[in-house]
Amino acid sequence: MMHGIWQAYWPALLYGLIVDLSCALCRGRGALAGTAAGAFLSIPLFACLYSRNRGKGRREPDGGQGRKAFGLKDGSICIFTGIGLCLAVNTLIRLSPLPRYFTGFSRVSGQLYRPPLLFQAAAMGAVIPAAEELVFRGLGFKVLRQRYSFLGAACLSAAVFGIYHGNVLQAVYGFVMGIVLAWETEKKQTLKAPVLTHMAANLTSVLATAFF
């Protein structure tokens, strides 16, 4: 069991190390710049690892031949799912007592939403979600799914995704998002689904923070 969990989570540890080193090198340019740079540099590495691992995953009884291609309708549903999830989960968190007791996110948000809007959109709406989906769904969830049930693999990968964000409010948000993103990965058997949902959720957060 521990071997399977380690196989799933060493990519997350490596990704965190790359981002931390990038933030250290980009000190003075802001946390978002460092995180985005680390994510950008990570994408080729984790895309290669994901590509090597794809053939080892769980296969459908028909070999996947009967599965429809991921089309415009699927992409639109994923985008609206991301928008709805972002608004709903953040609203529930704000209405809960959690923000009163856990203030870590207020310090983080001051750094994330400080750069120019276009840079926020590019970093949090494109580069970072692409890297995180390769790490947490493309490698983490997929490897766990080879050994465990969907629910077990989804909960474990979502828990690590939440904890990775480093504060309680983002951990709760990340866990809920992680479950949905894992379900989309399972349902569609392509990373396009969670990537689009994740991008849409992050862009919604950026725009909502900027204008409301």
PDB file of C-alpha atoms in Angstrom:
ATOM      1  CA  MET A   1       0.000   0.000   0.000  1.00  0.00           C
ATOM      2  CA  MET A   2       2.719   2.469   1.008  1.00  0.00           C
ATOM      3  CA  HIS A   3       4.589   1.730  -2.220  1.00  0.00           C
ATOM      4  CA  GLY A   4       1.516   2.630  -4.272  1.00  0.00           C
ATOM      5  CA  ILE A   5       0.960   5.851  -2.334  1.00  0.00           C
ATOM      6  CA  TRP A   6       4.609   6.831  -2.728  1.00  0.00           C
ATOM      7  CA  GLN A   7       4.440   6.204  -6.487  1.00  0.00           C
ATOM      8  CA  ALA A   8       1.444   8.530  -6.676  1.00  0.00           C
ATOM      9  CA  TYR A   9       2.834  11.317  -4.533  1.00  0.00           C
ATOM     10  CA  TRP A  10       6.500  11.677  -5.341  1.00  0.00           C
ATOM     11  CA  PRO A  11       5.538  13.799  -8.402  1.00  0.00           C
ATOM     12  CA  ALA A  12       3.743  16.218  -6.040  1.00  0.00           C
ATOM     13  CA  LEU A  13       6.831  16.437  -3.839  1.00  0.00           C
ATOM     14  CA  LEU A  14       9.045  17.052  -6.870  1.00  0.00           C
ATOM     15  CA  TYR A  15       6.645  19.679  -8.196  1.00  0.00           C
ATOM     16  CA  GLY A  16       6.618  21.435  -4.838  1.00  0.00           C
ATOM     17  CA  LEU A  17      10.420  21.445  -4.785  1.00  0.00           C
ATOM     18  CA  ILE A  18      10.610  22.942  -8.290  1.00  0.00           C
ATOM     19  CA  VAL A  19       8.110  25.658  -7.376  1.00  0.00           C
ATOM     20  CA  ASP A  20       9.921  26.446  -4.104  1.00  0.00           C
ATOM     21  CA  LEU A  21      13.261  26.760  -5.904  1.00  0.00           C
ATOM     22  CA  SER A  22      11.655  28.951  -8.544  1.00  0.00           C
ATOM     23  CA  CYS A  23      10.121  31.206  -5.889  1.00  0.00           C
ATOM     24  CA  ALA A  24      13.521  31.502  -4.192  1.00  0.00           C
ATOM     25  CA  LEU A  25      15.153  32.484  -7.494  1.00  0.00           C
ATOM     26  CA  CYS A  26      12.337  34.920  -8.284  1.00  0.00           C
ATOM     27  CA  ARG A  27      12.396  36.548  -4.852  1.00  0.00           C
ATOM     28  CA  GLY A  28      11.515  40.192  -5.276  1.00  0.00           C
ATOM     29  CA  ARG A  29       9.245  39.509  -8.251  1.00  0.00           C
ATOM     30  CA  GLY A  30       6.418  38.129  -6.147  1.00  0.00           C
ATOM     31  CA  ALA A  31       5.090  34.725  -5.138  1.00  0.00           C
ATOM     32  CA  LEU A  32       2.833  34.396  -8.174  1.00  0.00           C
ATOM     33  CA  ALA A  33       5.706  35.014 -10.584  1.00  0.00           C
ATOM     34  CA  GLY A  34       7.819  32.358  -8.867  1.00  0.00           C
ATOM     35  CA  THR A  35       4.978  29.850  -8.783  1.00  0.00           C
ATOM     36  CA  ALA A  36       4.110  30.445 -12.430  1.00  0.00           C
ATOM     37  CA  ALA A  37       7.742  30.087 -13.489  1.00  0.00           C
ATOM     38  CA  GLY A  38       8.051  26.823 -11.584  1.00  0.00           C
ATOM     39  CA  ALA A  39       4.826  25.520 -13.098  1.00  0.00           C
ATOM     40  CA  PHE A  40       5.938  26.518 -16.599  1.00  0.00           C
ATOM     41  CA  LEU A  41       9.272  24.729 -16.207  1.00  0.00           C
ATOM     42  CA  SER A  42       7.525  21.664 -14.755  1.00  0.00           C
ATOM     43  CA  ILE A  43       5.066  21.111 -17.601  1.00  0.00           C
ATOM     44  CA  PRO A  44       7.474  19.417 -20.080  1.00  0.00           C
ATOM     45  CA  LEU A  45       8.837  17.096 -17.371  1.00  0.00           C
ATOM     46  CA  PHE A  46       5.473  15.988 -16.038  1.00  0.00           C
ATOM     47  CA  ALA A  47       3.946  15.785 -19.520  1.00  0.00           C
ATOM     48  CA  CYS A  48       6.695  13.311 -20.404  1.00  0.00           C
ATOM     49  CA  LEU A  49       6.084  11.278 -17.227  1.00  0.00           C
ATOM     50  CA  TYR A  50       2.341  11.312 -17.860  1.00  0.00           C
ATOM     51  CA  SER A  51       2.807  10.168 -21.443  1.00  0.00           C
ATOM     52  CA  ARG A  52       4.980   7.233 -20.303  1.00  0.00           C
ATOM     53  CA  ASN A  53       2.426   6.259 -17.663  1.00  0.00           C
ATOM     54  CA  ARG A  54      -0.729   6.512 -19.813  1.00  0.00           C
ATOM     55  CA  GLY A  55      -0.584   2.979 -21.155  1.00  0.00           C
ATOM     56  CA  LYS A  56      -0.465   1.488 -17.658  1.00  0.00           C
ATOM     57  CA  GLY A  57      -3.850   2.793 -16.466  1.00  0.00           C
ATOM     58  CA  ARG A  58      -7.174   1.027 -16.039  1.00  0.00           C
ATOM     59  CA  ARG A  59      -8.801   0.184 -19.374  1.00  0.00           C
ATOM     60  CA  GLU A  60     -12.450  -0.098 -20.279  1.00  0.00           C
ATOM     61  CA  PRO A  61     -13.772  -3.578 -21.182  1.00  0.00           C
ATOM     62  CA  ASP A  62     -13.971  -2.592 -24.851  1.00  0.00           C
ATOM     63  CA  GLY A  63     -10.499  -1.088 -24.763  1.00  0.00           C
ATOM     64  CA  GLY A  64     -12.001   2.391 -24.879  1.00  0.00           C
ATOM     65  CA  GLN A  65     -13.133   1.973 -28.479  1.00  0.00           C
ATOM     66  CA  GLY A  66     -16.748   2.849 -27.685  1.00  0.00           C
ATOM     67  CA  ARG A  67     -15.905   6.059 -25.827  1.00  0.00           C
ATOM     68  CA  LYS A  68     -16.861   9.284 -27.581  1.00  0.00           C
ATOM     69  CA  ALA A  69     -14.162  11.825 -28.323  1.00  0.00           C
ATOM     70  CA  PHE A  70     -13.919  14.830 -26.020  1.00  0.00           C
ATOM     71  CA  GLY A  71     -15.779  17.497 -27.959  1.00  0.00           C
ATOM     72  CA  LEU A  72     -17.041  21.056 -27.755  1.00  0.00           C
ATOM     73  CA  LYS A  73     -20.049  20.102 -25.636  1.00  0.00           C
ATOM     74  CA  ASP A  74     -17.823  18.299 -23.118  1.00  0.00           C
ATOM     75  CA  GLY A  75     -15.475  21.267 -22.961  1.00  0.00           C
ATOM     76  CA  SER A  76     -18.347  23.708 -22.423  1.00  0.00           C
ATOM     77  CA  ILE A  77     -19.733  21.584 -19.591  1.00  0.00           C
ATOM     78  CA  CYS A  78     -16.303  21.507 -17.948  1.00  0.00           C
ATOM     79  CA  ILE A  79     -15.972  25.289 -18.190  1.00  0.00           C
ATOM     80  CA  PHE A  80     -19.383  25.903 -16.638  1.00  0.00           C
ATOM     81  CA  THR A  81     -18.606  23.294 -13.971  1.00  0.00           C
ATOM     82  CA  GLY A  82     -15.446  25.182 -13.047  1.00  0.00           C
ATOM     83  CA  ILE A  83     -17.258  28.518 -12.860  1.00  0.00           C
ATOM     84  CA  GLY A  84     -20.072  27.071 -10.757  1.00  0.00           C
ATOM     85  CA  LEU A  85     -17.752  25.205  -8.415  1.00  0.00           C
ATOM     86  CA  CYS A  86     -15.580  28.241  -7.805  1.00  0.00           C
ATOM     87  CA  LEU A  87     -18.546  30.457  -6.948  1.00  0.00           C
ATOM     88  CA  ALA A  88     -20.417  27.851  -4.906  1.00  0.00           C
ATOM     89  CA  VAL A  89     -17.541  26.492  -2.832  1.00  0.00           C
ATOM     90  CA  ASN A  90     -16.048  29.918  -2.138  1.00  0.00           C
ATOM     91  CA  THR A  91     -19.457  31.252  -1.103  1.00  0.00           C
ATOM     92  CA  LEU A  92     -19.985  28.348   1.298  1.00  0.00           C
ATOM     93  CA  ILE A  93     -16.525  28.846   2.793  1.00  0.00           C
ATOM     94  CA  ARG A  94     -17.154  32.573   3.267  1.00  0.00           C
ATOM     95  CA  LEU A  95     -20.500  31.875   4.970  1.00  0.00           C
ATOM     96  CA  SER A  96     -18.876  29.332   7.295  1.00  0.00           C
ATOM     97  CA  PRO A  97     -16.926  30.250  10.453  1.00  0.00           C
ATOM     98  CA  LEU A  98     -13.666  29.020   8.893  1.00  0.00           C
ATOM     99  CA  PRO A  99     -12.371  32.450   7.706  1.00  0.00           C
ATOM    100  CA  ARG A 100     -12.621  33.777  11.268  1.00  0.00           C
ATOM    101  CA  TYR A 101     -10.411  31.048  12.694  1.00  0.00           C
ATOM    102  CA  PHE A 102      -8.006  30.444   9.818  1.00  0.00           C
ATOM    103  CA  THR A 103      -6.481  33.606   8.373  1.00  0.00           C
ATOM    104  CA  GLY A 104      -3.636  32.089   6.353  1.00  0.00           C
ATOM    105  CA  PHE A 105      -5.375  32.596   3.028  1.00  0.00           C
ATOM    106  CA  SER A 106      -5.719  36.344   3.574  1.00  0.00           C
ATOM    107  CA  ARG A 107      -1.923  36.642   3.545  1.00  0.00           C
ATOM    108  CA  VAL A 108      -1.608  34.393   0.490  1.00  0.00           C
ATOM    109  CA  SER A 109      -4.329  36.193  -1.452  1.00  0.00           C
ATOM    110  CA  GLY A 110      -2.570  39.513  -0.956  1.00  0.00           C
ATOM    111  CA  GLN A 111       0.383  38.113  -2.901  1.00  0.00           C
ATOM    112  CA  LEU A 112      -1.584  36.183  -5.538  1.00  0.00           C
ATOM    113  CA  TYR A 113      -3.888  39.021  -6.565  1.00  0.00           C
ATOM    114  CA  ARG A 114      -1.326  41.832  -6.467  1.00  0.00           C
ATOM    115  CA  PRO A 115       0.220  41.505  -9.990  1.00  0.00           C
ATOM    116  CA  PRO A 116      -1.465  42.962 -13.104  1.00  0.00           C
ATOM    117  CA  LEU A 117      -4.744  41.313 -14.081  1.00  0.00           C
ATOM    118  CA  LEU A 118      -3.465  39.892 -17.378  1.00  0.00           C
ATOM    119  CA  PHE A 119      -0.534  38.254 -15.614  1.00  0.00           C
ATOM    120  CA  GLN A 120      -2.872  36.774 -12.996  1.00  0.00           C
ATOM    121  CA  ALA A 121      -5.092  35.393 -15.765  1.00  0.00           C
ATOM    122  CA  ALA A 122      -2.155  33.843 -17.634  1.00  0.00           C
ATOM    123  CA  ALA A 123      -0.516  32.409 -14.523  1.00  0.00           C
ATOM    124  CA  MET A 124      -3.489  31.217 -12.464  1.00  0.00           C
ATOM    125  CA  GLY A 125      -5.832  30.673 -15.392  1.00  0.00           C
ATOM    126  CA  ALA A 126      -3.539  28.701 -17.702  1.00  0.00           C
ATOM    127  CA  VAL A 127       0.005  27.788 -16.673  1.00  0.00           C
ATOM    128  CA  ILE A 128      -0.522  26.706 -13.060  1.00  0.00           C
ATOM    129  CA  PRO A 129      -3.710  24.634 -13.679  1.00  0.00           C
ATOM    130  CA  ALA A 130      -2.030  22.799 -16.571  1.00  0.00           C
ATOM    131  CA  ALA A 131       0.955  21.858 -14.411  1.00  0.00           C
ATOM    132  CA  GLU A 132      -1.151  20.894 -11.387  1.00  0.00           C
ATOM    133  CA  GLU A 133      -3.461  18.664 -13.412  1.00  0.00           C
ATOM    134  CA  LEU A 134      -0.505  16.782 -14.861  1.00  0.00           C
ATOM    135  CA  VAL A 135       0.845  16.244 -11.344  1.00  0.00           C
ATOM    136  CA  PHE A 136      -2.280  15.611  -9.261  1.00  0.00           C
ATOM    137  CA  ARG A 137      -4.671  13.955 -11.731  1.00  0.00           C
ATOM    138  CA  GLY A 138      -2.445  12.819 -14.583  1.00  0.00           C
ATOM    139  CA  LEU A 139       0.055  11.142 -12.279  1.00  0.00           C
ATOM    140  CA  GLY A 140      -1.286  11.140  -8.696  1.00  0.00           C
ATOM    141  CA  PHE A 141      -4.886  10.064  -9.242  1.00  0.00           C
ATOM    142  CA  LYS A 142      -4.117   7.829 -12.220  1.00  0.00           C
ATOM    143  CA  VAL A 143      -1.466   5.840 -10.329  1.00  0.00           C
ATOM    144  CA  LEU A 144      -3.703   5.462  -7.284  1.00  0.00           C
ATOM    145  CA  ARG A 145      -6.591   4.374  -9.512  1.00  0.00           C
ATOM    146  CA  GLN A 146      -4.520   1.439 -10.729  1.00  0.00           C
ATOM    147  CA  ARG A 147      -4.549   0.080  -7.163  1.00  0.00           C
ATOM    148  CA  TYR A 148      -7.665   1.411  -5.441  1.00  0.00           C
ATOM    149  CA  SER A 149     -11.349   2.070  -6.032  1.00  0.00           C
ATOM    150  CA  PHE A 150     -12.376   5.370  -7.555  1.00  0.00           C
ATOM    151  CA  LEU A 151     -13.506   6.753  -4.197  1.00  0.00           C
ATOM    152  CA  GLY A 152     -10.282   5.784  -2.450  1.00  0.00           C
ATOM    153  CA  ALA A 153      -8.075   7.145  -5.218  1.00  0.00           C
ATOM    154  CA  ALA A 154     -10.123  10.339  -5.539  1.00  0.00           C
ATOM    155  CA  CYS A 155     -10.113  11.073  -1.799  1.00  0.00           C
ATOM    156  CA  LEU A 156      -6.386  10.407  -1.389  1.00  0.00           C
ATOM    157  CA  SER A 157      -5.406  12.510  -4.403  1.00  0.00           C
ATOM    158  CA  ALA A 158      -7.816  15.300  -3.409  1.00  0.00           C
ATOM    159  CA  ALA A 159      -6.439  15.345   0.143  1.00  0.00           C
ATOM    160  CA  VAL A 160      -2.887  15.789  -1.102  1.00  0.00           C
ATOM    161  CA  PHE A 161      -4.053  18.434  -3.581  1.00  0.00           C
ATOM    162  CA  GLY A 162      -5.705  20.357  -0.741  1.00  0.00           C
ATOM    163  CA  ILE A 163      -2.786  20.004   1.679  1.00  0.00           C
ATOM    164  CA  TYR A 164      -0.361  21.119  -1.025  1.00  0.00           C
ATOM    165  CA  HIS A 165      -1.933  24.596  -1.011  1.00  0.00           C
ATOM    166  CA  GLY A 166      -0.670  25.198   2.514  1.00  0.00           C
ATOM    167  CA  ASN A 167      -3.586  26.772   4.391  1.00  0.00           C
ATOM    168  CA  VAL A 168      -6.919  25.536   5.714  1.00  0.00           C
ATOM    169  CA  LEU A 169      -9.283  27.509   3.458  1.00  0.00           C
ATOM    170  CA  GLN A 170      -7.472  26.524   0.276  1.00  0.00           C
ATOM    171  CA  ALA A 171      -7.166  22.960   1.573  1.00  0.00           C
ATOM    172  CA  VAL A 172     -10.949  22.695   1.940  1.00  0.00           C
ATOM    173  CA  TYR A 173     -11.502  24.281  -1.464  1.00  0.00           C
ATOM    174  CA  GLY A 174      -8.798  22.111  -3.034  1.00  0.00           C
ATOM    175  CA  PHE A 175     -10.224  18.911  -1.569  1.00  0.00           C
ATOM    176  CA  VAL A 176     -13.699  19.565  -2.976  1.00  0.00           C
ATOM    177  CA  MET A 177     -12.245  20.583  -6.333  1.00  0.00           C
ATOM    178  CA  GLY A 178      -9.959  17.553  -6.283  1.00  0.00           C
ATOM    179  CA  ILE A 179     -12.883  15.146  -5.935  1.00  0.00           C
ATOM    180  CA  VAL A 180     -14.695  16.721  -8.896  1.00  0.00           C
ATOM    181  CA  LEU A 181     -11.545  16.867 -11.022  1.00  0.00           C
ATOM    182  CA  ALA A 182     -10.812  13.202 -10.293  1.00  0.00           C
ATOM    183  CA  TRP A 183     -14.384  12.289 -11.267  1.00  0.00           C
ATOM    184  CA  GLU A 184     -13.983  14.134 -14.564  1.00  0.00           C
ATOM    185  CA  THR A 185     -10.705  12.338 -15.211  1.00  0.00           C
ATOM    186  CA  GLU A 186     -12.389   9.004 -14.513  1.00  0.00           C
ATOM    187  CA  LYS A 187     -15.465   9.811 -16.577  1.00  0.00           C
ATOM    188  CA  LYS A 188     -13.780  11.268 -19.660  1.00  0.00           C
ATOM    189  CA  GLN A 189     -10.460   9.389 -19.509  1.00  0.00           C
ATOM    190  CA  THR A 190      -8.648  12.520 -20.652  1.00  0.00           C
ATOM    191  CA  LEU A 191      -6.872  15.319 -18.819  1.00  0.00           C
ATOM    192  CA  LYS A 192      -8.606  17.877 -21.034  1.00  0.00           C
ATOM    193  CA  ALA A 193     -11.654  17.732 -18.755  1.00  0.00           C
ATOM    194  CA  PRO A 194      -9.998  18.562 -15.402  1.00  0.00           C
ATOM    195  CA  VAL A 195      -7.629  21.049 -17.053  1.00  0.00           C
ATOM    196  CA  LEU A 196     -10.526  23.051 -18.518  1.00  0.00           C
ATOM    197  CA  THR A 197     -12.504  22.921 -15.269  1.00  0.00           C
ATOM    198  CA  HIS A 198      -9.476  23.970 -13.226  1.00  0.00           C
ATOM    199  CA  MET A 199      -8.668  26.816 -15.611  1.00  0.00           C
ATOM    200  CA  ALA A 200     -12.254  28.068 -15.585  1.00  0.00           C
ATOM    201  CA  ALA A 201     -12.413  27.955 -11.779  1.00  0.00           C
ATOM    202  CA  ASN A 202      -9.166  29.877 -11.385  1.00  0.00           C
ATOM    203  CA  LEU A 203     -10.114  32.486 -13.980  1.00  0.00           C
ATOM    204  CA  THR A 204     -13.457  32.973 -12.240  1.00  0.00           C
ATOM    205  CA  SER A 205     -11.618  33.578  -8.974  1.00  0.00           C
ATOM    206  CA  VAL A 206      -9.258  36.074 -10.627  1.00  0.00           C
ATOM    207  CA  LEU A 207     -12.072  38.039 -12.287  1.00  0.00           C
ATOM    208  CA  ALA A 208     -14.371  37.933  -9.262  1.00  0.00           C
ATOM    209  CA  THR A 209     -11.581  39.230  -7.022  1.00  0.00           C
ATOM    210  CA  ALA A 210     -10.667  41.970  -9.486  1.00  0.00           C
ATOM    211  CA  PHE A 211     -14.163  43.287 -10.136  1.00  0.00           C
ATOM    212  CA  PHE A 212     -16.217  42.376  -7.070  1.00  0.00           C
TER     213      PHE A 212
END
